Amino acid sequence: MHDLVHDLALSVVGSHEVTILKSSEMKNDMSQIRRLRLIMEGKPQEEESDVLKNATRLRTILFEERGFVFPGALNNKRLRVVHQMDVTAVSIPKTISSTLKFKHMRYLDLSYSNLEDIHAVPIHQLYNLQTLSLYGSKNVQNILNGIGSLINLRYLNLSCSDATVLPDSVTTLTSLKSLNIYNCEGITVLPTNIGHLQSLSFLGISFTKISELPDSVCLLYNLREFYFNRCSQLKALPRDFGALTQLRLLDLFRTEITELPESLTSSICKLERVFLWGNCKFPGDI
């Protein structure tokens, strides 16, 4: 049955839709490939990576294992997806600062990358980008400082990166649905106007040193998942926290919160699960 489904899929998408190559096979003709799954065999030579510059129809690159070198000479403006299929590091040459002009890019995964030598302007010009992952990356602040230009961004993952500040420009990303800064120890505050992110449904700030939530967080009426457990310096919730009517889980594990605001016991609050911690008091009308 598996073989039959595989054959059916190939007959639908065509012979050039999905191609699996090892790095040693990158000298093949790649001019007609649209979706490429690249299996690395150690770190490739630069000339091998530059073979991709002839893949003018390429839309998706999925790569495995360590050693992928982002091709600085890639002329393809149709590329939409760059994704790592393993916990690896992508190497980005300095030349990408002048050649990264993928105006149709929708998904960019630069997890575990060192962005020290990368000019941020080309990334800020990916106006159609919807997903950006900088998980575990270093020197990400330069990219964050101008991120407000990515007006179509929906998912931003900064988890475990060395980010130190969420700039105010983040609050202009009105299409953003998910913001994750899990384990970003350098971030100590959220933007004052974070409530402008009206489309936000997921916010993760666990394992950060944030000590106070801005009052505007109570304006995130579409927020369904808000993780701040293990924020060891967080001492209180905003008074109107109960206005988050879509929120179903409240987890205070490893926080310093000792009292819940009265708004959490109002009729509009729809919490289903509450995990208290330490000396946190029950509300009188729980």
Coordinates of C-alpha atoms in Angstrom, one line a residue:
M1 CA 0.0 0.0 0.0
H2 CA 2.9 2.4 0.8
D3 CA 4.4 1.9 -2.6
L4 CA 1.1 2.5 -4.3
V5 CA 0.6 5.8 -2.4
H6 CA 4.1 6.8 -3.2
D7 CA 3.6 6.1 -6.9
L8 CA 0.3 8.0 -6.9
A9 CA 2.0 11.1 -5.3
L10 CA 4.8 11.1 -7.9
S11 CA 2.2 10.9 -10.7
V12 CA 0.4 13.9 -9.3
V13 CA 3.3 16.2 -8.5
G14 CA 5.6 15.2 -11.3
S15 CA 9.2 13.9 -11.4
H16 CA 10.7 17.3 -10.7
E17 CA 8.5 18.3 -7.7
V18 CA 10.2 16.3 -4.9
T19 CA 13.9 15.5 -5.2
I20 CA 16.1 13.8 -2.6
L21 CA 19.8 14.4 -3.0
K22 CA 22.9 13.7 -1.0
S23 CA 25.5 16.5 -1.0
S24 CA 27.8 14.3 -3.1
E25 CA 25.2 14.3 -5.8
M26 CA 24.8 18.1 -6.0
K27 CA 26.6 18.2 -9.4
N28 CA 23.5 16.9 -11.1
D29 CA 21.3 19.1 -13.2
M30 CA 19.2 21.0 -10.8
S31 CA 17.6 23.5 -13.2
Q32 CA 14.1 21.8 -13.0
I33 CA 14.0 21.0 -9.3
R34 CA 11.3 22.8 -7.4
R35 CA 11.4 21.1 -3.9
L36 CA 14.7 19.7 -2.7
R37 CA 15.5 17.5 0.3
L38 CA 19.2 17.7 0.8
I39 CA 21.0 15.1 2.9
M40 CA 24.4 16.4 4.0
E41 CA 27.4 14.2 4.2
G42 CA 29.7 16.3 6.3
K43 CA 30.5 19.9 5.4
P44 CA 30.3 20.5 1.6
Q45 CA 32.8 22.5 -0.4
E46 CA 31.7 26.0 -1.4
E47 CA 31.6 25.0 -5.1
E48 CA 29.2 22.3 -4.3
S49 CA 26.8 24.7 -2.5
D50 CA 27.0 27.1 -5.5
V51 CA 25.6 24.4 -7.7
L52 CA 22.2 25.6 -6.3
K53 CA 22.6 28.9 -8.2
N54 CA 21.4 27.0 -11.3
A55 CA 18.3 25.8 -9.6
T56 CA 16.2 28.7 -10.9
R57 CA 12.9 26.9 -10.2
L58 CA 13.7 25.9 -6.7
R59 CA 10.9 26.8 -4.2
T60 CA 11.7 24.7 -1.1
I61 CA 15.0 23.5 0.5
L62 CA 14.8 21.0 3.3
F63 CA 18.2 20.0 4.6
E64 CA 19.3 17.4 7.2
E65 CA 22.4 17.1 9.4
R66 CA 25.2 19.6 9.8
G67 CA 27.1 21.4 7.1
F68 CA 24.6 23.2 5.0
V69 CA 26.1 26.4 3.5
F70 CA 23.5 28.9 2.4
P71 CA 24.5 29.6 -1.3
G72 CA 25.5 33.2 -1.5
A73 CA 25.2 33.2 -5.3
L74 CA 21.7 31.8 -5.4
N75 CA 19.8 33.8 -8.1
N76 CA 16.4 32.2 -7.5
K77 CA 13.7 34.7 -6.6
R78 CA 11.0 32.0 -6.3
L79 CA 12.4 30.4 -3.1
R80 CA 9.7 30.2 -0.5
V81 CA 10.8 27.8 2.2
V82 CA 14.2 27.1 3.9
H83 CA 13.8 24.6 6.7
Q84 CA 16.1 22.5 8.9
M85 CA 14.8 18.9 9.5
D86 CA 17.3 18.3 12.3
V87 CA 18.8 20.3 15.2
T88 CA 21.7 21.7 13.2
A89 CA 23.4 24.9 12.3
V90 CA 23.1 26.7 9.0
S91 CA 26.2 28.5 7.7
I92 CA 25.5 31.9 6.0
P93 CA 28.2 33.6 4.1
K94 CA 28.8 37.3 4.2
T95 CA 27.8 37.6 0.5
I96 CA 24.2 36.8 1.4
S97 CA 23.9 40.4 2.6
S98 CA 23.8 41.6 -1.0
T99 CA 22.1 38.6 -2.7
L100 CA 19.3 37.6 -0.3
K101 CA 16.4 39.0 -2.4
F102 CA 13.9 36.2 -2.2
K103 CA 10.8 38.4 -2.4
H104 CA 8.5 35.4 -2.3
M105 CA 10.0 33.8 0.8
R106 CA 7.3 32.6 3.3
Y107 CA 9.3 30.4 5.7
L108 CA 12.9 30.9 6.9
D109 CA 14.5 28.7 9.5
L110 CA 17.9 30.0 10.7
S111 CA 17.9 28.0 14.0
Y112 CA 21.3 27.6 15.7
S113 CA 23.0 30.1 13.4
N114 CA 25.6 32.7 14.2
L115 CA 24.3 35.9 12.6
E116 CA 27.3 38.0 13.5
D117 CA 28.4 38.8 10.0
I118 CA 24.9 39.1 8.5
H119 CA 23.5 42.4 7.3
A120 CA 19.9 42.6 8.5
V121 CA 18.6 44.8 5.7
P122 CA 18.0 41.9 3.2
I123 CA 16.1 39.9 5.8
H124 CA 14.0 43.0 6.7
Q125 CA 13.0 43.2 3.0
L126 CA 11.4 39.7 3.0
Y127 CA 8.0 41.4 3.1
N128 CA 6.0 38.3 2.4
L129 CA 7.7 36.3 5.2
Q130 CA 5.2 34.5 7.5
T131 CA 7.5 32.3 9.6
L132 CA 10.9 33.2 11.1
S133 CA 12.7 30.9 13.4
L134 CA 15.9 32.0 15.2
Y135 CA 15.8 29.2 17.7
G136 CA 19.1 29.0 19.6
S137 CA 20.8 31.5 17.3
K138 CA 23.4 34.0 18.3
N139 CA 23.7 37.8 17.5
V140 CA 20.0 38.0 16.7
Q141 CA 19.5 41.5 18.0
N142 CA 20.5 43.2 14.8
I143 CA 17.7 41.4 13.0
L144 CA 15.1 42.2 15.7
N145 CA 15.8 45.9 15.7
G146 CA 14.2 46.4 12.2
I147 CA 11.7 43.5 12.3
G148 CA 8.8 45.9 12.0
S149 CA 9.0 45.8 8.2
L150 CA 7.9 42.2 8.1
I151 CA 4.3 43.1 8.0
N152 CA 3.0 39.7 7.1
L153 CA 4.9 37.8 9.8
R154 CA 2.7 35.4 11.7
Y155 CA 5.2 33.2 13.7
L156 CA 8.3 34.4 15.4
N157 CA 10.4 32.0 17.4
L158 CA 13.3 33.4 19.4
S159 CA 13.5 30.6 21.9
C160 CA 17.0 29.9 23.5
S161 CA 18.5 32.7 21.4
D162 CA 20.7 35.5 22.8
A163 CA 18.1 38.2 22.3
T164 CA 18.2 40.9 24.9
V165 CA 15.4 43.3 23.9
L166 CA 12.1 43.0 22.2
P167 CA 12.0 46.3 20.3
D168 CA 8.8 48.4 20.1
S169 CA 8.7 47.6 16.4
V170 CA 7.6 44.1 17.3
T171 CA 4.2 45.6 18.4
T172 CA 3.6 46.8 14.8
L173 CA 3.4 43.2 13.5
T174 CA -0.3 43.1 13.6
S175 CA -0.5 39.7 11.8
L176 CA 1.6 38.0 14.4
K177 CA -0.1 34.9 15.9
S178 CA 2.7 33.3 17.8
L179 CA 5.6 34.9 19.7
N180 CA 8.0 32.6 21.6
I181 CA 10.9 33.9 23.7
Y182 CA 11.2 30.8 25.9
N183 CA 14.6 30.7 27.7
C184 CA 15.7 34.0 26.4
E185 CA 17.5 35.0 29.6
G186 CA 18.6 38.3 28.3
I187 CA 15.0 39.6 27.9
T188 CA 13.7 41.2 31.1
V189 CA 10.7 43.2 30.0
L190 CA 8.0 43.0 27.4
P191 CA 7.1 46.0 25.2
T192 CA 4.7 48.4 26.8
N193 CA 2.4 48.3 23.9
I194 CA 2.3 44.5 23.4
G195 CA -1.5 44.8 23.5
H196 CA -1.4 46.0 19.9
L197 CA -0.8 42.4 18.8
Q198 CA -4.5 41.7 18.6
S199 CA -4.0 38.6 16.5
L200 CA -1.7 36.9 19.0
S201 CA -3.0 33.5 20.1
F202 CA 0.3 32.1 21.6
L203 CA 2.8 33.9 23.9
G204 CA 5.6 32.0 25.5
I205 CA 7.9 33.7 28.0
S206 CA 8.8 30.8 30.3
F207 CA 12.4 30.6 31.7
T208 CA 12.9 34.4 31.2
K209 CA 13.8 37.0 33.9
I210 CA 10.7 39.1 33.2
S211 CA 9.6 40.5 36.6
E212 CA 6.5 42.4 35.5
L213 CA 3.8 42.1 32.8
P214 CA 2.6 45.4 31.2
D215 CA -1.1 46.2 31.7
S216 CA -1.6 46.1 27.9
V217 CA -1.1 42.3 27.9
C218 CA -4.8 42.2 29.1
L219 CA -5.8 43.6 25.6
L220 CA -4.7 40.4 23.9
Y221 CA -8.2 39.1 23.7
N222 CA -7.4 36.3 21.3
L223 CA -4.7 34.8 23.4
R224 CA -5.3 31.1 23.9
E225 CA -1.9 30.0 25.2
F226 CA 0.2 32.1 27.5
Y227 CA 3.2 30.3 29.2
F228 CA 5.1 32.2 31.9
N229 CA 5.8 29.3 34.3
R230 CA 9.3 29.3 35.6
C231 CA 9.5 33.0 35.4
S232 CA 11.2 33.1 38.8
Q233 CA 11.1 36.9 39.1
L234 CA 7.5 37.4 38.1
K235 CA 5.7 38.7 41.3
A236 CA 2.2 39.7 40.1
L237 CA -0.4 39.5 37.3
P238 CA -2.1 42.7 36.0
R239 CA -5.3 43.6 37.7
D240 CA -7.4 43.0 34.6
F241 CA -5.8 39.7 33.7
G242 CA -9.2 38.0 33.7
A243 CA -10.1 39.9 30.5
L244 CA -8.2 37.2 28.6
T245 CA -11.4 35.3 28.0
Q246 CA -9.9 32.9 25.5
L247 CA -7.3 31.7 28.0
R248 CA -8.0 28.2 29.5
L249 CA -4.7 27.5 31.4
L250 CA -3.0 29.4 34.2
D251 CA 0.3 27.9 35.4
L252 CA 2.1 29.7 38.1
F253 CA 4.8 27.0 38.6
R254 CA 8.1 28.5 39.8
T255 CA 6.9 32.1 39.9
E256 CA 6.8 34.5 42.8
I257 CA 3.1 35.3 42.4
T258 CA 1.4 35.2 45.8
E259 CA -2.0 36.6 45.0
L260 CA -4.4 36.3 42.1
P261 CA -6.3 39.3 40.8
E262 CA -10.0 39.4 41.5
S263 CA -10.8 39.6 37.8
L264 CA -9.8 35.9 37.5
T265 CA -12.9 34.9 39.4
S266 CA -15.3 37.1 37.4
S267 CA -18.0 35.6 35.2
I268 CA -16.1 36.5 32.0
C269 CA -13.0 34.5 32.9
K270 CA -13.2 31.0 31.3
L271 CA -10.1 29.3 32.9
E272 CA -10.4 25.5 33.1
R273 CA -7.0 24.6 34.7
V274 CA -5.1 26.5 37.4
F275 CA -1.8 25.5 38.9
L276 CA -0.8 27.4 42.0
W277 CA 2.7 27.5 43.5
G278 CA 4.4 28.2 46.8
N279 CA 2.5 30.7 49.0
C280 CA 0.0 31.8 46.4
K281 CA -3.4 32.5 48.0
F282 CA -6.8 31.2 46.8
P283 CA -9.1 34.1 45.9
G284 CA -11.9 34.5 48.5
D285 CA -14.7 33.8 45.9
I286 CA -12.9 31.0 44.0

